[in-house]
Amino acid sequence: MANDQLRVFIKYFPVFLKYGLSLLFQRVQALIHRYTWKPLPSSQNVVVVGGSFAGITLARRLAESLPSGYKVVLIEKNSHFNYTFDFPRYSVLPKREQRAFIPYTGIMANAPKGIFEQLQDMAINVLEGDVVELASGRKIPFAYLAIATGVTQSPPTKLWAREKAEACAELRALQAKILDARRIAVVGAGAVGVQMAGDIKSFYPEKSNMGIGIVLGERPELPRTAGWEGGELTFKGDREEQFDLIISCTGQTPNSSLLEQSFPTAISSKTKSILVKPTLQLHSVAESNAQHHNMFSLGDVAETGGPKMARAGMVQADIVQRNILALINGRRLKAYKPMSIEGSLKLSPGKVSSR
């Protein structure tokens, strides 16, 4: 184990060093920017849609670096930052669910006053003339737009509620279903499925899932029910098994509907992800949309070639921030090149285990 850790450290030391120096430079720049940026009556909007890891990182970096005459507008439908990496555990462990929701208050405490505005609303369309239309009816003009709307997945990875109180109630309902069920099927062995199975077995060792039956090479058809319910799964050879609770941890759908009306050819017909250039600018197969160089996409919703992970989204946020500044200042744009470290993930499936 020690040798493995040493090899990992040696392999990624240049990356860590480069990131550390870059972070130090960013902090110095942000300090200077805080005292030099001035609000102007005609400040143009740099709109960021989506306030998860990629979007919030981009909004913060922009608020620390945009020149006078520009400000950041963050559009996010949820009242609180949803810490989705904790949702699987808090759908199992009772009386802790409130910890998975982090207030947005104070996220720009060190930014210049007036450079940041946050709207709790849902962006539904991009109109001609560089305007974002919101579900509330408001229309927000933009000089630059970055779409970081992520993906939709079934609970517990994503929740349906937008307010903290309702989202906590949603997690408590999931906790109750797990508590009542004896035989549980967790379908999908990705990060969420492994976390769910480990936590259920750790906190409820009497229940039947991980450690009793692991079925590989199967993709059973899920029951056509809404939410977490019991039912029957059919495996290869027409083998059927009955479960008190079936938890689906498979699949995700990119939230690209914002562009469906205005830029349908910027959405992959195969994956439904938003197509982007190496610079993370919107890429449309229709040449008539080529002039929209001021629109970007990043994070899980974008077809970047990188992993669908929070770390990758945060790296992409730095690329988008640099390229927006490059467009403002007439400089060369930077291309995004995925790194292997962006796909790393630490899981803790259970009370004491760490992988």
Tab-separated table of C-alpha atoms in Angstrom:
chain	number	residue	atom	x	y	z
A	1	MET	CA	0.000	0.000	0.000
A	2	ALA	CA	2.808	2.434	0.915
A	3	ASN	CA	4.611	1.703	-2.358
A	4	ASP	CA	1.407	2.311	-4.325
A	5	GLN	CA	0.908	5.655	-2.614
A	6	LEU	CA	4.510	6.631	-3.342
A	7	ARG	CA	4.123	5.743	-7.030
A	8	VAL	CA	0.939	7.801	-7.274
A	9	PHE	CA	2.654	10.755	-5.596
A	10	ILE	CA	5.669	10.581	-7.904
A	11	LYS	CA	3.462	10.236	-10.988
A	12	TYR	CA	1.256	13.200	-10.178
A	13	PHE	CA	3.746	15.452	-8.353
A	14	PRO	CA	4.274	17.683	-11.422
A	15	VAL	CA	0.492	18.116	-11.686
A	16	PHE	CA	0.181	18.957	-7.970
A	17	LEU	CA	3.070	21.431	-8.209
A	18	LYS	CA	1.639	23.149	-11.274
A	19	TYR	CA	-1.800	23.360	-9.651
A	20	GLY	CA	-0.351	24.733	-6.415
A	21	LEU	CA	1.578	27.473	-8.197
A	22	SER	CA	-1.469	28.309	-10.321
A	23	LEU	CA	-3.651	28.539	-7.203
A	24	LEU	CA	-1.157	30.854	-5.513
A	25	PHE	CA	-1.114	33.093	-8.598
A	26	GLN	CA	-4.919	33.129	-8.654
A	27	ARG	CA	-5.065	34.214	-4.996
A	28	VAL	CA	-2.677	37.102	-5.634
A	29	GLN	CA	-4.654	38.146	-8.705
A	30	ALA	CA	-7.945	37.954	-6.781
A	31	LEU	CA	-6.583	40.185	-4.017
A	32	ILE	CA	-5.495	42.829	-6.510
A	33	HIS	CA	-8.770	42.503	-8.435
A	34	ARG	CA	-10.816	43.076	-5.290
A	35	TYR	CA	-9.461	46.600	-4.968
A	36	THR	CA	-9.275	47.524	-8.657
A	37	TRP	CA	-12.627	46.384	-10.093
A	38	LYS	CA	-15.194	49.188	-10.271
A	39	PRO	CA	-18.963	48.856	-10.874
A	40	LEU	CA	-20.226	50.688	-13.950
A	41	PRO	CA	-23.854	51.559	-14.796
A	42	SER	CA	-23.561	49.742	-18.117
A	43	SER	CA	-21.832	46.575	-16.880
A	44	GLN	CA	-22.410	43.603	-19.193
A	45	ASN	CA	-23.501	40.213	-17.885
A	46	VAL	CA	-21.431	37.067	-17.952
A	47	VAL	CA	-24.160	34.501	-17.266
A	48	VAL	CA	-23.416	31.104	-15.701
A	49	VAL	CA	-26.319	28.633	-15.753
A	50	GLY	CA	-26.002	25.918	-13.108
A	51	GLY	CA	-24.585	26.220	-9.599
A	52	SER	CA	-22.995	22.841	-8.958
A	53	PHE	CA	-19.239	22.162	-8.865
A	54	ALA	CA	-18.419	23.338	-12.407
A	55	GLY	CA	-20.769	26.331	-12.428
A	56	ILE	CA	-19.952	27.616	-8.951
A	57	THR	CA	-16.210	27.292	-9.598
A	58	LEU	CA	-16.546	29.252	-12.828
A	59	ALA	CA	-18.695	31.947	-11.200
A	60	ARG	CA	-16.146	32.413	-8.408
A	61	ARG	CA	-13.195	32.565	-10.791
A	62	LEU	CA	-14.982	35.130	-12.942
A	63	ALA	CA	-15.905	37.222	-9.905
A	64	GLU	CA	-12.205	37.319	-9.038
A	65	SER	CA	-10.979	38.310	-12.472
A	66	LEU	CA	-13.500	40.084	-14.739
A	67	PRO	CA	-12.504	43.628	-15.720
A	68	SER	CA	-14.606	46.645	-14.852
A	69	GLY	CA	-17.614	46.809	-17.148
A	70	TYR	CA	-18.536	43.134	-16.597
A	71	LYS	CA	-20.316	41.255	-13.812
A	72	VAL	CA	-21.309	37.638	-13.091
A	73	VAL	CA	-24.927	36.438	-13.007
A	74	LEU	CA	-25.378	32.900	-11.626
A	75	ILE	CA	-28.709	31.213	-12.426
A	76	GLU	CA	-29.472	28.164	-10.261
A	77	LYS	CA	-32.849	26.513	-9.669
A	78	ASN	CA	-32.013	25.099	-6.214
A	79	SER	CA	-32.092	27.150	-3.020
A	80	HIS	CA	-28.917	25.456	-1.722
A	81	PHE	CA	-25.824	23.855	-3.173
A	82	ASN	CA	-26.661	20.149	-3.411
A	83	TYR	CA	-23.708	18.058	-2.251
A	84	THR	CA	-24.651	15.080	-4.380
A	85	PHE	CA	-21.642	12.981	-3.356
A	86	ASP	CA	-23.237	12.714	0.085
A	87	PHE	CA	-26.780	11.950	-1.086
A	88	PRO	CA	-26.331	8.141	-1.191
A	89	ARG	CA	-25.198	8.066	2.442
A	90	TYR	CA	-27.836	10.499	3.662
A	91	SER	CA	-30.528	8.446	1.962
A	92	VAL	CA	-29.455	5.611	4.298
A	93	LEU	CA	-28.285	7.343	7.491
A	94	PRO	CA	-31.112	9.171	9.345
A	95	LYS	CA	-31.029	12.589	11.029
A	96	ARG	CA	-28.045	13.912	9.041
A	97	GLU	CA	-29.657	14.811	5.718
A	98	GLN	CA	-29.537	18.582	6.303
A	99	ARG	CA	-25.750	18.448	6.014
A	100	ALA	CA	-25.973	17.702	2.288
A	101	PHE	CA	-27.369	21.184	1.516
A	102	ILE	CA	-24.962	24.114	1.681
A	103	PRO	CA	-26.207	27.729	1.602
A	104	TYR	CA	-25.021	29.836	-1.299
A	105	THR	CA	-24.845	32.770	1.103
A	106	GLY	CA	-21.302	34.038	1.404
A	107	ILE	CA	-19.815	32.228	-1.582
A	108	MET	CA	-18.680	35.573	-2.992
A	109	ALA	CA	-17.833	37.240	0.310
A	110	ASN	CA	-14.354	38.225	-0.896
A	111	ALA	CA	-15.431	39.432	-4.329
A	112	PRO	CA	-15.847	43.142	-5.131
A	113	LYS	CA	-19.266	44.485	-4.203
A	114	GLY	CA	-21.576	44.568	-7.207
A	115	ILE	CA	-19.721	42.060	-9.376
A	116	PHE	CA	-21.977	39.115	-8.548
A	117	GLU	CA	-25.712	38.478	-8.748
A	118	GLN	CA	-27.484	35.184	-8.062
A	119	LEU	CA	-30.961	34.277	-9.296
A	120	GLN	CA	-32.908	31.261	-8.068
A	121	ASP	CA	-34.693	30.433	-11.275
A	122	MET	CA	-34.584	28.009	-14.179
A	123	ALA	CA	-33.175	28.947	-17.583
A	124	ILE	CA	-35.465	27.556	-20.289
A	125	ASN	CA	-34.261	29.079	-23.580
A	126	VAL	CA	-31.606	31.174	-25.296
A	127	LEU	CA	-33.239	33.870	-27.397
A	128	GLU	CA	-31.951	35.877	-30.339
A	129	GLY	CA	-29.926	38.875	-29.352
A	130	ASP	CA	-28.007	36.935	-26.664
A	131	VAL	CA	-30.725	36.727	-24.042
A	132	VAL	CA	-31.464	33.929	-21.558
A	133	GLU	CA	-35.160	33.361	-20.878
A	134	LEU	CA	-36.101	32.192	-17.369
A	135	ALA	CA	-39.090	30.155	-16.199
A	136	SER	CA	-40.244	33.173	-14.199
A	137	GLY	CA	-40.546	35.203	-17.393
A	138	ARG	CA	-37.431	37.306	-16.811
A	139	LYS	CA	-35.015	37.796	-19.686
A	140	ILE	CA	-31.323	38.228	-18.896
A	141	PRO	CA	-29.063	39.680	-21.619
A	142	PHE	CA	-25.507	38.417	-21.750
A	143	ALA	CA	-22.166	39.249	-23.276
A	144	TYR	CA	-20.953	35.730	-22.514
A	145	LEU	CA	-22.848	32.590	-21.507
A	146	ALA	CA	-21.595	29.407	-19.822
A	147	ILE	CA	-23.930	26.410	-19.505
A	148	ALA	CA	-23.114	24.042	-16.619
A	149	THR	CA	-26.503	22.414	-16.088
A	150	GLY	CA	-25.176	18.897	-15.414
A	151	VAL	CA	-27.275	15.765	-15.775
A	152	THR	CA	-30.508	14.340	-14.428
A	153	GLN	CA	-30.347	11.068	-12.506
A	154	SER	CA	-32.803	9.240	-10.316
A	155	PRO	CA	-32.591	9.671	-6.528
A	156	PRO	CA	-30.472	9.531	-4.510
A	157	THR	CA	-27.837	10.928	-6.906
A	158	LYS	CA	-30.146	13.813	-7.783
A	159	LEU	CA	-33.274	14.916	-5.953
A	160	TRP	CA	-36.437	16.395	-7.421
A	161	ALA	CA	-37.026	19.099	-4.782
A	162	ARG	CA	-35.539	22.562	-5.250
A	163	GLU	CA	-35.905	23.887	-1.693
A	164	LYS	CA	-33.849	22.519	1.217
A	165	ALA	CA	-36.830	21.600	3.416
A	166	GLU	CA	-38.535	19.586	0.671
A	167	ALA	CA	-35.245	17.958	-0.366
A	168	CYS	CA	-34.558	16.878	3.229
A	169	ALA	CA	-38.052	15.373	3.348
A	170	GLU	CA	-37.268	13.505	0.136
A	171	LEU	CA	-34.147	11.979	1.708
A	172	ARG	CA	-36.077	11.040	4.846
A	173	ALA	CA	-38.622	9.220	2.685
A	174	LEU	CA	-35.797	7.233	1.102
A	175	GLN	CA	-34.393	6.437	4.558
A	176	ALA	CA	-37.778	5.073	5.630
A	177	LYS	CA	-38.030	2.828	2.557
A	178	ILE	CA	-34.587	1.339	3.242
A	179	LEU	CA	-35.427	0.854	6.929
A	180	ASP	CA	-38.629	-1.027	6.085
A	181	ALA	CA	-37.169	-3.251	3.363
A	182	ARG	CA	-35.510	-6.559	4.110
A	183	ARG	CA	-34.300	-7.667	0.691
A	184	ILE	CA	-32.854	-4.843	-1.379
A	185	ALA	CA	-31.575	-4.808	-4.969
A	186	VAL	CA	-29.093	-2.086	-5.916
A	187	VAL	CA	-28.966	-2.058	-9.727
A	188	GLY	CA	-25.778	-0.522	-11.088
A	189	ALA	CA	-22.219	-0.875	-9.770
A	190	GLY	CA	-20.903	2.587	-10.491
A	191	ALA	CA	-19.820	4.960	-7.737
A	192	VAL	CA	-23.397	5.556	-6.533
A	193	GLY	CA	-24.346	1.863	-6.563
A	194	VAL	CA	-21.213	0.809	-4.680
A	195	GLN	CA	-21.723	3.594	-2.130
A	196	MET	CA	-25.388	2.683	-1.644
A	197	ALA	CA	-24.746	-1.037	-1.215
A	198	GLY	CA	-21.844	-0.450	1.178
A	199	ASP	CA	-23.733	2.017	3.334
A	200	ILE	CA	-26.884	-0.087	3.545
A	201	LYS	CA	-24.909	-3.160	4.604
A	202	SER	CA	-22.783	-1.140	7.022
A	203	PHE	CA	-25.623	0.607	8.829
A	204	TYR	CA	-28.120	-2.267	8.459
A	205	PRO	CA	-26.052	-5.503	8.472
A	206	GLU	CA	-29.170	-7.662	8.716
A	207	LYS	CA	-30.356	-6.574	5.257
A	208	SER	CA	-29.619	-8.606	2.148
A	209	ASN	CA	-27.516	-6.920	-0.541
A	210	MET	CA	-23.719	-6.488	-0.569
A	211	GLY	CA	-21.868	-9.424	0.943
A	212	ILE	CA	-24.731	-11.838	0.231
A	213	GLY	CA	-25.413	-11.575	-3.472
A	214	ILE	CA	-23.366	-9.747	-6.104
A	215	VAL	CA	-24.563	-10.421	-9.645
A	216	LEU	CA	-22.205	-9.407	-12.448
A	217	GLY	CA	-22.808	-9.283	-16.187
A	218	GLU	CA	-26.528	-8.660	-15.802
A	219	ARG	CA	-28.793	-5.765	-16.839
A	220	PRO	CA	-32.265	-6.656	-15.526
A	221	GLU	CA	-35.251	-4.681	-16.729
A	222	LEU	CA	-36.471	-2.415	-13.949
A	223	PRO	CA	-40.131	-2.376	-12.883
A	224	ARG	CA	-42.171	0.446	-14.400
A	225	THR	CA	-42.805	2.227	-11.131
A	226	ALA	CA	-42.145	5.774	-10.032
A	227	GLY	CA	-39.699	6.100	-7.183
A	228	TRP	CA	-38.227	3.373	-5.019
A	229	GLU	CA	-40.553	0.372	-4.847
A	230	GLY	CA	-40.386	-3.372	-4.458
A	231	GLY	CA	-40.816	-5.728	-7.358
A	232	GLU	CA	-39.463	-8.555	-9.437
A	233	LEU	CA	-36.240	-8.559	-11.462
A	234	THR	CA	-35.685	-10.916	-14.368
A	235	PHE	CA	-32.142	-12.104	-15.014
A	236	LYS	CA	-30.525	-14.197	-17.733
A	237	GLY	CA	-32.160	-17.524	-18.370
A	238	ASP	CA	-35.510	-16.051	-17.287
A	239	ARG	CA	-34.507	-16.361	-13.640
A	240	GLU	CA	-36.740	-14.146	-11.509
A	241	GLU	CA	-36.162	-12.777	-8.028
A	242	GLN	CA	-38.427	-10.761	-5.753
A	243	PHE	CA	-37.179	-7.752	-3.770
A	244	ASP	CA	-38.760	-5.524	-1.138
A	245	LEU	CA	-36.963	-2.511	-2.590
A	246	ILE	CA	-35.254	-1.863	-5.931
A	247	ILE	CA	-32.828	1.057	-6.134
A	248	SER	CA	-31.789	2.094	-9.634
A	249	CYS	CA	-28.274	3.547	-9.824
A	250	THR	CA	-27.945	3.488	-13.601
A	251	GLY	CA	-28.014	6.052	-16.359
A	252	GLN	CA	-27.981	9.813	-16.599
A	253	THR	CA	-29.556	12.312	-18.961
A	254	PRO	CA	-27.728	15.552	-19.855
A	255	ASN	CA	-29.730	18.701	-19.035
A	256	SER	CA	-29.338	20.213	-22.493
A	257	SER	CA	-32.951	21.331	-23.007
A	258	LEU	CA	-31.889	24.984	-22.695
A	259	LEU	CA	-30.603	24.788	-26.289
A	260	GLU	CA	-33.275	22.541	-27.823
A	261	GLN	CA	-35.269	25.364	-29.402
A	262	SER	CA	-32.567	27.784	-30.507
A	263	PHE	CA	-29.538	25.536	-31.092
A	264	PRO	CA	-30.759	21.961	-31.659
A	265	THR	CA	-27.718	21.116	-33.801
A	266	ALA	CA	-25.467	21.922	-30.841
A	267	ILE	CA	-26.896	18.892	-29.027
A	268	SER	CA	-25.558	15.421	-29.775
A	269	SER	CA	-28.276	13.263	-31.325
A	270	LYS	CA	-26.660	10.219	-29.701
A	271	THR	CA	-25.834	11.323	-26.147
A	272	LYS	CA	-27.962	14.511	-25.789
A	273	SER	CA	-24.841	16.268	-24.472
A	274	ILE	CA	-23.950	19.782	-25.607
A	275	LEU	CA	-21.331	19.752	-28.363
A	276	VAL	CA	-18.288	21.908	-27.695
A	277	LYS	CA	-15.032	22.806	-29.386
A	278	PRO	CA	-11.683	22.115	-27.660
A	279	THR	CA	-11.968	25.665	-26.288
A	280	LEU	CA	-15.312	24.603	-24.725
A	281	GLN	CA	-17.174	27.070	-26.935
A	282	LEU	CA	-20.501	25.917	-28.291
A	283	HIS	CA	-20.101	23.804	-31.421
A	284	SER	CA	-23.020	23.586	-33.798
A	285	VAL	CA	-23.079	21.553	-36.991
A	286	ALA	CA	-25.048	24.411	-38.561
A	287	GLU	CA	-22.673	27.006	-39.942
A	288	SER	CA	-25.218	29.772	-39.332
A	289	ASN	CA	-24.564	29.395	-35.597
A	290	ALA	CA	-20.791	29.707	-35.920
A	291	GLN	CA	-20.904	33.357	-34.850
A	292	HIS	CA	-21.937	32.383	-31.315
A	293	HIS	CA	-18.367	32.259	-30.071
A	294	ASN	CA	-19.472	33.835	-26.792
A	295	MET	CA	-21.299	30.708	-25.598
A	296	PHE	CA	-19.587	27.927	-23.628
A	297	SER	CA	-20.552	24.676	-21.968
A	298	LEU	CA	-18.733	22.672	-19.293
A	299	GLY	CA	-19.191	19.935	-16.754
A	300	ASP	CA	-21.326	16.804	-17.097
A	301	VAL	CA	-23.698	18.326	-19.668
A	302	ALA	CA	-20.918	19.022	-22.174
A	303	GLU	CA	-19.319	16.585	-24.632
A	304	THR	CA	-15.787	17.523	-23.607
A	305	GLY	CA	-14.007	14.199	-23.951
A	306	GLY	CA	-13.136	14.383	-20.255
A	307	PRO	CA	-14.576	12.356	-17.373
A	308	LYS	CA	-17.981	13.197	-15.919
A	309	MET	CA	-16.581	14.124	-12.517
A	310	ALA	CA	-16.613	17.201	-10.284
A	311	ARG	CA	-12.837	17.576	-10.526
A	312	ALA	CA	-13.022	17.587	-14.325
A	313	GLY	CA	-15.758	20.226	-14.240
A	314	MET	CA	-13.635	22.439	-12.007
A	315	VAL	CA	-10.653	22.125	-14.363
A	316	GLN	CA	-12.941	23.014	-17.266
A	317	ALA	CA	-14.156	26.047	-15.303
A	318	ASP	CA	-10.613	27.413	-15.316
A	319	ILE	CA	-10.429	26.925	-19.100
A	320	VAL	CA	-13.737	28.733	-19.673
A	321	GLN	CA	-12.738	31.573	-17.331
A	322	ARG	CA	-9.435	32.042	-19.175
A	323	ASN	CA	-11.126	31.966	-22.570
A	324	ILE	CA	-13.795	34.504	-21.621
A	325	LEU	CA	-11.041	36.851	-20.455
A	326	ALA	CA	-9.110	36.083	-23.652
A	327	LEU	CA	-12.107	37.081	-25.783
A	328	ILE	CA	-12.564	40.285	-23.781
A	329	ASN	CA	-8.879	41.182	-24.152
A	330	GLY	CA	-8.340	39.921	-27.701
A	331	ARG	CA	-5.944	37.102	-26.771
A	332	ARG	CA	-5.462	33.527	-27.967
A	333	LEU	CA	-7.877	30.958	-26.548
A	334	LYS	CA	-6.795	27.864	-24.616
A	335	ALA	CA	-7.896	24.304	-25.427
A	336	TYR	CA	-9.094	21.849	-22.809
A	337	LYS	CA	-7.039	18.647	-22.614
A	338	PRO	CA	-8.372	16.064	-20.136
A	339	MET	CA	-5.920	14.669	-17.573
A	340	SER	CA	-6.133	11.251	-15.945
A	341	ILE	CA	-6.249	12.748	-12.465
A	342	GLU	CA	-9.598	14.385	-13.289
A	343	GLY	CA	-11.257	10.964	-13.174
A	344	SER	CA	-10.053	10.041	-9.689
A	345	LEU	CA	-12.624	9.395	-6.974
A	346	LYS	CA	-12.450	8.399	-3.313
A	347	LEU	CA	-15.309	6.273	-2.018
A	348	SER	CA	-16.082	5.336	1.582
A	349	PRO	CA	-18.689	2.554	1.295
A	350	GLY	CA	-19.619	2.014	4.911
A	351	LYS	CA	-18.810	3.375	8.353
A	352	VAL	CA	-15.083	2.708	8.436
A	353	SER	CA	-13.956	1.536	4.982
A	354	SER	CA	-12.110	3.861	2.606
A	355	ARG	CA	-11.259	3.128	-1.044
